[in-house]
């Protein structure tokens, strides 16, 4: 209403325009009002030239959802990872909106590839981060994801995977947020099921 120009990936407009359902949370979502919808959408990437900075925005498919984008403020050397980076927290991966653990890892790899040791990484949740935080987040995702994938391929039941505590060494660093360790394991397990 104040005149902001909202820019997002094409899939964000599609999802925000209709009622939805976040399966893992059992949560109904309502279509957003017209003034909250993106006015400009993009398919793969775009560049803004604003306030003396070059701002490069690009889509990262099937990460937290199917509409995620990473924003690189090139001059100020900051990268906004959005919900593809939960700093010091287990992330929420919305399978019902196209999110996957492999897509999350791929998004983090892209963020790491365009940054350097001086880059500040802005997470969707948690405190401002640096490269070491993003590296730790990626390591956690890959390790836990691989452990759960191995058990899923072997036909393990959810309760057995939870009981194996595949997150144990990461719980102190990442397990005190929105998703408790067992819920994170359940989410990843369900995310890895054939659809």
XYZ file of N, CA and C in Angstrom:
585
model
N 0.818 -1.212 0.000
C 0.000 0.000 0.000
C 0.848 1.257 0.000
N 2.088 1.155 0.522
C 2.982 2.310 0.548
C 3.704 2.486 -0.777
N 3.517 1.541 -1.698
C 4.114 1.689 -3.016
C 5.346 0.852 -3.257
N 5.628 -0.121 -2.406
C 6.786 -0.986 -2.624
C 6.585 -1.834 -3.868
N 7.679 -2.082 -4.572
C 7.660 -2.948 -5.738
C 8.120 -4.335 -5.283
N 7.245 -5.319 -5.349
C 7.570 -6.666 -4.891
C 8.003 -7.499 -6.088
N 9.213 -8.089 -5.960
C 9.802 -8.885 -7.020
C 9.997 -10.299 -6.478
N 9.635 -11.320 -7.255
C 9.799 -12.703 -6.801
C 9.838 -13.639 -8.003
N 10.215 -14.874 -7.750
C 10.191 -15.901 -8.782
C 8.740 -16.163 -9.208
N 8.566 -16.616 -10.438
C 7.235 -16.907 -10.977
C 6.410 -17.805 -10.050
N 7.043 -18.822 -9.473
C 6.313 -19.772 -8.625
C 5.776 -19.132 -7.347
N 6.431 -18.070 -6.877
C 5.948 -17.378 -5.678
C 4.588 -16.737 -5.974
N 4.476 -16.080 -7.105
C 3.199 -15.481 -7.490
C 2.117 -16.557 -7.617
N 2.467 -17.674 -8.244
C 1.491 -18.756 -8.395
C 1.008 -19.247 -7.033
N 1.912 -19.468 -6.105
C 1.537 -20.010 -4.785
C 0.798 -18.980 -3.937
N 1.222 -17.718 -3.998
C 0.587 -16.686 -3.177
C -0.804 -16.315 -3.678
N -1.105 -16.616 -4.928
C -2.385 -16.227 -5.544
C -3.541 -17.157 -5.201
N -3.227 -18.313 -4.622
C -4.269 -19.307 -4.342
C -4.135 -19.832 -2.912
N -5.223 -20.407 -2.411
C -5.153 -21.083 -1.113
C -4.222 -22.280 -1.246
N -3.564 -22.626 -0.161
C -2.639 -23.750 -0.189
C -2.710 -24.567 1.088
N -1.892 -25.592 1.145
C -1.834 -26.466 2.313
C -0.405 -26.936 2.496
N 0.180 -26.636 3.671
C 1.526 -27.096 4.009
C 1.358 -28.429 4.719
N 1.579 -29.501 3.978
C 1.267 -30.849 4.440
C 1.957 -31.213 5.757
N 3.263 -30.989 5.861
C 4.007 -31.413 7.045
C 3.503 -30.731 8.316
N 3.086 -29.483 8.184
C 2.598 -28.728 9.346
C 1.088 -28.836 9.518
N 0.413 -29.453 8.541
C -1.046 -29.536 8.592
C -1.680 -28.160 8.615
N -1.110 -27.233 7.847
C -1.502 -25.825 7.929
C -2.094 -25.336 6.603
N -3.298 -24.841 6.688
C -3.952 -24.225 5.535
C -3.415 -22.807 5.368
N -3.158 -22.389 4.131
C -2.758 -21.005 3.869
C -3.789 -20.367 2.947
N -3.984 -19.091 3.109
C -4.947 -18.350 2.300
C -4.220 -17.580 1.198
N -4.901 -17.389 0.101
C -4.357 -16.550 -0.965
C -4.111 -15.153 -0.404
N -3.003 -14.557 -0.829
C -2.670 -13.216 -0.347
C -3.490 -12.166 -1.095
N -3.731 -11.023 -0.436
C -4.452 -9.955 -1.136
C -3.615 -9.413 -2.298
N -4.277 -8.827 -3.260
C -3.621 -8.351 -4.484
C -2.408 -7.467 -4.195
N -2.535 -6.565 -3.215
C -1.430 -5.630 -2.952
C -0.192 -6.310 -2.347
N -0.332 -7.560 -1.896
C 0.811 -8.293 -1.336
C 1.508 -9.167 -2.370
N 0.934 -9.259 -3.564
C 1.488 -10.145 -4.593
C 2.656 -9.486 -5.328
N 3.612 -10.293 -5.798
C 4.700 -9.741 -6.608
C 4.164 -9.029 -7.840
N 4.787 -7.913 -8.175
C 4.423 -7.121 -9.336
C 5.326 -7.487 -10.518
N 6.569 -7.837 -10.200
C 7.546 -8.264 -11.200
C 7.964 -9.682 -10.833
N 7.912 -10.592 -11.809
C 8.380 -11.961 -11.561
C 9.445 -12.324 -12.596
N 10.239 -13.330 -12.273
C 11.301 -13.775 -13.169
C 11.351 -15.298 -13.169
N 11.970 -15.838 -14.200
C 12.074 -17.280 -14.344
C 13.398 -17.803 -13.808
N 14.518 -17.208 -14.229
C 15.814 -17.726 -13.793
C 16.645 -16.704 -13.035
N 16.811 -15.491 -13.573
C 17.628 -14.500 -12.875
C 17.339 -13.104 -13.402
N 17.824 -12.121 -12.668
C 17.736 -10.727 -13.093
C 18.737 -9.903 -12.287
N 19.044 -8.709 -12.781
C 19.998 -7.825 -12.110
C 19.361 -6.457 -11.909
N 19.541 -5.909 -10.706
C 19.095 -4.551 -10.380
C 20.330 -3.679 -10.208
N 20.209 -2.420 -10.544
C 21.268 -1.437 -10.307
C 20.635 -0.382 -9.410
N 20.971 -0.450 -8.116
C 20.261 0.348 -7.131
C 21.215 0.813 -6.040
N 21.122 2.072 -5.674
C 21.931 2.640 -4.591
C 23.420 2.369 -4.774
N 23.881 2.428 -6.003
C 25.304 2.232 -6.279
C 25.756 0.791 -6.208
N 24.847 -0.141 -6.063
C 25.215 -1.551 -5.994
C 24.596 -2.296 -7.172
N 25.237 -3.383 -7.553
C 24.670 -4.287 -8.543
C 24.104 -5.466 -7.762
N 22.813 -5.704 -7.927
C 22.119 -6.725 -7.139
C 21.653 -7.826 -8.089
N 22.294 -8.969 -7.969
C 22.003 -10.101 -8.843
C 21.103 -11.081 -8.097
N 19.966 -11.418 -8.696
C 18.980 -12.313 -8.088
C 18.828 -13.526 -8.996
N 18.892 -14.730 -8.421
C 18.713 -15.917 -9.249
C 17.932 -16.997 -8.506
N 17.168 -17.744 -9.291
C 16.321 -18.812 -8.768
C 17.167 -20.028 -8.412
N 16.830 -20.659 -7.277
C 17.417 -21.948 -6.904
C 16.261 -22.928 -6.775
N 16.171 -23.886 -7.703
C 14.995 -24.752 -7.760
C 14.918 -25.781 -6.642
N 13.680 -26.049 -6.243
C 13.348 -27.138 -5.324
C 14.258 -27.174 -4.086
N 14.383 -26.044 -3.422
C 15.179 -25.948 -2.196
C 14.212 -25.940 -1.002
N 14.052 -24.799 -0.338
C 13.047 -24.691 0.730
C 11.654 -24.889 0.128
N 11.422 -24.297 -1.052
C 10.208 -24.488 -1.855
C 10.657 -24.515 -3.326
N 9.713 -24.354 -4.239
C 10.091 -24.265 -5.652
C 10.212 -22.817 -6.126
N 10.167 -21.866 -5.204
C 10.228 -20.457 -5.590
C 11.359 -19.666 -4.962
N 12.360 -20.356 -4.427
C 13.445 -19.662 -3.724
C 14.371 -18.911 -4.670
N 14.929 -17.821 -4.160
C 15.920 -17.040 -4.897
C 17.019 -16.615 -3.931
N 18.207 -16.508 -4.464
C 19.356 -15.974 -3.721
C 19.656 -14.600 -4.296
N 19.970 -13.651 -3.414
C 20.218 -12.269 -3.822
C 21.651 -11.906 -3.456
N 22.444 -11.552 -4.466
C 23.851 -11.197 -4.258
C 24.029 -9.695 -4.439
N 24.331 -9.025 -3.341
C 24.664 -7.599 -3.371
C 26.168 -7.544 -3.644
N 26.515 -7.359 -4.911
C 27.907 -7.555 -5.320
C 28.867 -6.541 -4.706
N 28.510 -5.264 -4.710
C 29.428 -4.243 -4.186
C 29.604 -4.379 -2.683
N 28.525 -4.576 -1.950
C 28.627 -4.676 -0.497
C 29.019 -6.078 -0.031
N 29.134 -7.037 -0.987
C 29.576 -8.401 -0.692
C 28.700 -9.070 0.364
N 27.404 -8.988 0.127
C 26.432 -9.669 0.991
C 25.554 -10.555 0.118
N 25.197 -11.697 0.663
C 24.346 -12.628 -0.054
C 23.169 -12.987 0.838
N 21.975 -12.652 0.347
C 20.756 -13.012 1.084
C 20.316 -14.380 0.579
N 20.406 -15.363 1.456
C 20.093 -16.748 1.095
C 18.612 -17.067 1.256
N 17.848 -16.186 1.907
C 16.444 -16.487 2.168
C 16.321 -17.758 2.983
N 15.245 -18.489 2.781
C 15.012 -19.699 3.575
C 15.792 -20.910 3.090
N 16.780 -20.695 2.225
C 17.701 -21.781 1.888
C 18.826 -21.863 2.922
N 18.826 -20.943 3.889
C 19.831 -20.923 4.963
C 19.149 -20.553 6.271
N 19.107 -21.508 7.190
C 18.647 -21.275 8.557
C 19.914 -21.328 9.397
N 20.426 -20.205 9.840
C 21.700 -20.192 10.559
C 21.528 -20.680 11.991
N 22.211 -21.780 12.290
C 22.212 -22.389 13.616
C 20.854 -22.992 13.994
N 20.085 -23.393 12.986
C 18.764 -23.999 13.192
C 18.556 -25.099 12.153
N 17.787 -26.129 12.516
C 17.357 -27.075 11.500
C 16.337 -26.362 10.618
N 16.476 -26.486 9.291
C 15.586 -25.752 8.390
C 14.266 -26.473 8.158
N 13.287 -25.704 7.734
C 12.033 -26.277 7.277
C 12.106 -26.415 5.767
N 11.872 -27.622 5.274
C 11.843 -27.891 3.844
C 10.402 -28.253 3.513
N 9.756 -27.428 2.726
C 8.330 -27.595 2.436
C 8.130 -28.496 1.218
N 8.047 -29.786 1.452
C 7.866 -30.764 0.369
C 6.602 -30.492 -0.427
N 5.541 -30.066 0.241
C 4.273 -29.838 -0.454
C 4.335 -28.613 -1.366
N 5.355 -27.777 -1.202
C 5.565 -26.625 -2.093
C 6.790 -26.829 -2.980
N 7.203 -28.080 -3.161
C 8.285 -28.389 -4.085
C 9.677 -28.394 -3.500
N 9.811 -28.257 -2.177
C 11.136 -28.232 -1.563
C 11.743 -29.624 -1.415
N 13.087 -29.690 -1.483
C 13.806 -30.954 -1.290
C 15.109 -30.702 -0.544
N 15.576 -31.721 0.163
C 16.851 -31.571 0.855
C 17.993 -31.436 -0.143
N 17.933 -32.163 -1.252
C 18.992 -32.041 -2.267
C 19.011 -30.644 -2.873
N 17.834 -30.052 -3.061
C 17.766 -28.684 -3.559
C 18.322 -27.682 -2.568
N 18.103 -27.930 -1.278
C 18.681 -27.059 -0.238
C 20.206 -27.090 -0.319
N 20.758 -28.301 -0.419
C 22.218 -28.435 -0.492
C 22.741 -27.740 -1.752
N 22.072 -27.923 -2.874
C 22.493 -27.276 -4.125
C 22.436 -25.755 -4.005
N 21.410 -25.232 -3.321
C 21.304 -23.780 -3.125
C 22.465 -23.262 -2.279
N 22.790 -23.982 -1.216
C 23.916 -23.582 -0.364
C 25.212 -23.602 -1.173
N 25.390 -24.628 -2.002
C 26.589 -24.696 -2.851
C 26.692 -23.477 -3.757
N 25.552 -23.030 -4.302
C 25.567 -21.850 -5.168
C 25.924 -20.601 -4.375
N 25.391 -20.489 -3.153
C 25.739 -19.346 -2.304
C 27.214 -19.329 -1.957
N 27.761 -20.495 -1.672
C 29.190 -20.586 -1.354
C 30.055 -20.268 -2.565
N 29.610 -20.689 -3.752
C 30.400 -20.493 -4.966
C 30.543 -19.020 -5.351
N 29.547 -18.197 -5.031
C 29.632 -16.783 -5.424
C 30.175 -15.893 -4.314
N 30.336 -16.450 -3.115
C 30.867 -15.663 -2.005
C 32.354 -15.896 -1.815
N 32.887 -15.253 -0.779
C 34.284 -15.453 -0.401
C 34.393 -15.350 1.118
N 35.606 -15.349 1.633
C 35.790 -15.350 3.088
C 35.299 -14.071 3.759
N 35.095 -13.008 3.002
C 34.618 -11.742 3.578
C 33.119 -11.535 3.413
N 32.457 -12.432 2.712
C 31.025 -12.278 2.440
C 30.204 -12.420 3.716
N 29.203 -11.559 3.835
C 28.220 -11.714 4.914
C 27.020 -12.419 4.311
N 26.576 -13.486 4.985
C 25.448 -14.275 4.512
C 24.228 -13.993 5.374
N 23.157 -13.544 4.734
C 21.922 -13.213 5.424
C 21.003 -14.435 5.339
N 20.665 -15.018 6.493
C 19.788 -16.192 6.464
C 18.314 -15.787 6.454
N 17.474 -16.747 6.110
C 16.037 -16.528 6.251
C 15.642 -16.545 7.712
N 16.393 -17.316 8.517
C 16.157 -17.427 9.960
C 17.497 -17.572 10.662
N 17.603 -16.984 11.842
C 18.832 -17.061 12.617
C 19.670 -15.811 12.431
N 20.815 -15.759 13.118
C 21.666 -14.566 13.074
C 22.420 -14.427 11.748
N 22.885 -13.213 11.478
C 23.735 -12.956 10.306
C 24.873 -13.970 10.322
N 25.273 -14.427 9.153
C 26.301 -15.449 9.087
C 27.493 -15.053 8.243
N 28.519 -15.877 8.344
C 29.718 -15.769 7.515
C 29.896 -17.109 6.810
N 30.910 -17.191 5.966
C 31.121 -18.399 5.169
C 31.179 -19.654 6.033
N 31.858 -19.598 7.163
C 31.983 -20.779 8.032
C 30.618 -21.275 8.509
N 29.687 -20.357 8.747
C 28.334 -20.751 9.167
C 27.619 -21.503 8.047
N 27.765 -21.006 6.817
C 27.107 -21.649 5.683
C 27.740 -23.013 5.399
N 29.065 -23.105 5.552
C 29.764 -24.388 5.382
C 29.268 -25.393 6.424
N 29.112 -24.953 7.668
C 28.623 -25.848 8.736
C 27.187 -26.291 8.446
N 26.358 -25.377 7.968
C 24.971 -25.694 7.626
C 24.931 -26.738 6.510
N 25.761 -26.547 5.497
C 25.815 -27.496 4.381
C 26.274 -28.876 4.858
N 27.303 -28.894 5.690
C 27.804 -30.165 6.213
C 26.740 -30.917 6.993
N 25.974 -30.176 7.792
C 24.892 -30.788 8.558
C 23.852 -31.371 7.623
N 23.399 -30.592 6.628
C 22.382 -31.069 5.690
C 22.841 -32.319 4.948
N 24.069 -32.291 4.441
C 24.577 -33.411 3.649
C 24.747 -34.667 4.498
N 25.292 -34.513 5.683
C 25.532 -35.673 6.544
C 24.220 -36.323 6.971
N 23.311 -35.520 7.493
C 22.021 -36.061 7.947
C 21.231 -36.605 6.755
N 21.229 -35.862 5.655
C 20.522 -36.316 4.467
C 21.031 -37.665 3.982
N 22.351 -37.837 3.938
C 22.926 -39.114 3.498
C 22.559 -40.250 4.447
N 22.592 -39.983 5.733
C 22.247 -41.025 6.717
C 20.798 -41.483 6.550
N 19.924 -40.524 6.375
C 18.503 -40.871 6.242
C 18.246 -41.527 4.891
N 18.885 -41.040 3.812
C 18.726 -41.661 2.491
C 19.122 -43.136 2.534
N 20.230 -43.437 3.189
C 20.695 -44.822 3.292
C 19.642 -45.692 3.954
N 19.036 -45.178 5.020
C 18.020 -45.954 5.733
C 16.726 -46.073 4.933
N 16.350 -45.008 4.222
C 15.150 -45.054 3.377
C 15.334 -46.108 2.289
N 16.514 -46.115 1.643
C 16.784 -47.093 0.589
C 16.740 -48.526 1.124
N 17.113 -48.683 2.403
C 17.097 -50.015 3.025
C 15.701 -50.400 3.510
N 14.722 -49.495 3.354
C 13.351 -49.798 3.744
C 13.039 -49.561 5.214
N 13.871 -48.782 5.900
C 13.651 -48.518 7.333
C 12.362 -47.741 7.548
N 11.688 -48.042 8.645
C 10.482 -47.322 9.042
C 10.888 -46.018 9.725
N 9.968 -45.051 9.698
C 10.233 -43.739 10.280
C 10.681 -43.847 11.725
N 9.980 -44.639 12.532
C 10.334 -44.720 13.956
C 11.740 -45.282 14.163
N 12.178 -46.172 13.267
C 13.533 -46.723 13.373
C 14.583 -45.685 12.996
N 14.271 -44.883 11.991
C 15.198 -43.826 11.581
C 15.329 -42.797 12.706
N 14.210 -42.408 13.293
C 14.261 -41.460 14.422
C 15.068 -42.050 15.569
N 14.839 -43.323 15.878
C 15.539 -43.982 16.991
C 17.043 -44.076 16.751
N 17.467 -44.089 15.479
C 18.905 -44.175 15.176
C 19.637 -42.859 15.434
N 18.884 -41.794 15.698
C 19.427 -40.458 16.011
C 20.460 -39.977 14.986
N 20.058 -39.843 13.724
C 21.004 -39.418 12.693
C 21.469 -37.970 12.835
N 20.854 -37.228 13.736
C 21.225 -35.811 13.939
C 22.091 -35.595 15.180
N 22.370 -36.646 15.927
C 22.923 -36.522 17.286
C 24.038 -35.495 17.430
N 25.071 -35.558 16.592
C 26.205 -34.646 16.796
C 25.908 -33.207 16.391
N 24.757 -32.982 15.738
C 24.391 -31.632 15.294
C 23.335 -30.979 16.190
N 22.751 -31.738 17.090
C 21.618 -31.227 17.862
C 21.957 -30.022 18.724
N 23.132 -29.999 19.328
C 23.498 -28.842 20.156
C 23.596 -27.566 19.324
N 24.119 -27.681 18.112
C 24.327 -26.503 17.268
C 23.071 -26.083 16.502
N 22.210 -27.053 16.117
C 21.093 -26.736 15.224
C 19.712 -27.087 15.786
N 19.650 -27.822 16.876
C 18.388 -28.392 17.319
C 17.581 -27.619 18.330
N 17.825 -26.335 18.467
C 17.106 -25.565 19.485
C 16.161 -24.533 18.875
N 15.678 -24.816 17.685
C 14.821 -23.853 17.000
C 13.434 -24.391 16.753
N 12.859 -23.949 15.663
C 11.499 -24.274 15.245
C 11.280 -25.786 15.145
N 12.257 -26.509 14.591
C 12.136 -27.956 14.436
C 13.059 -28.673 15.410
N 12.469 -29.448 16.310
C 13.260 -30.294 17.200
C 13.902 -31.391 16.351
N 14.987 -32.011 16.838
C 15.683 -33.019 16.040
C 14.785 -34.123 15.480
N 13.914 -34.701 16.282
C 13.063 -35.792 15.788
C 12.122 -35.306 14.691
N 11.609 -34.073 14.796
C 10.720 -33.530 13.757
C 11.505 -33.255 12.468
N 12.755 -32.824 12.613
C 13.591 -32.608 11.438
C 13.839 -33.938 10.716
N 14.140 -34.977 11.483
C 14.346 -36.303 10.896
C 13.075 -36.765 10.184
N 11.931 -36.587 10.822
C 10.662 -36.967 10.204
C 10.442 -36.220 8.897
N 10.730 -34.924 8.902
C 10.538 -34.105 7.703
C 11.437 -34.585 6.565
N 12.726 -34.829 6.858
C 13.653 -35.288 5.825
C 13.243 -36.672 5.330
N 12.876 -37.547 6.243
C 12.433 -38.900 5.876
C 11.256 -38.824 4.901
N 10.273 -38.028 5.229
C 9.087 -37.897 4.375
C 9.451 -37.220 3.039
N 10.402 -36.286 3.089
C 10.847 -35.605 1.885
C 11.511 -36.569 0.897
N 12.133 -37.610 1.443
C 12.857 -38.571 0.607
C 11.993 -39.723 0.111
N 10.742 -39.739 0.502
C 9.844 -40.802 0.038
C 9.471 -40.555 -1.418
N 9.322 -41.625 -2.194
C 8.889 -41.460 -3.587
C 7.515 -40.787 -3.636
N 7.327 -39.894 -4.587
C 6.041 -39.185 -4.720
C 5.381 -39.565 -6.012
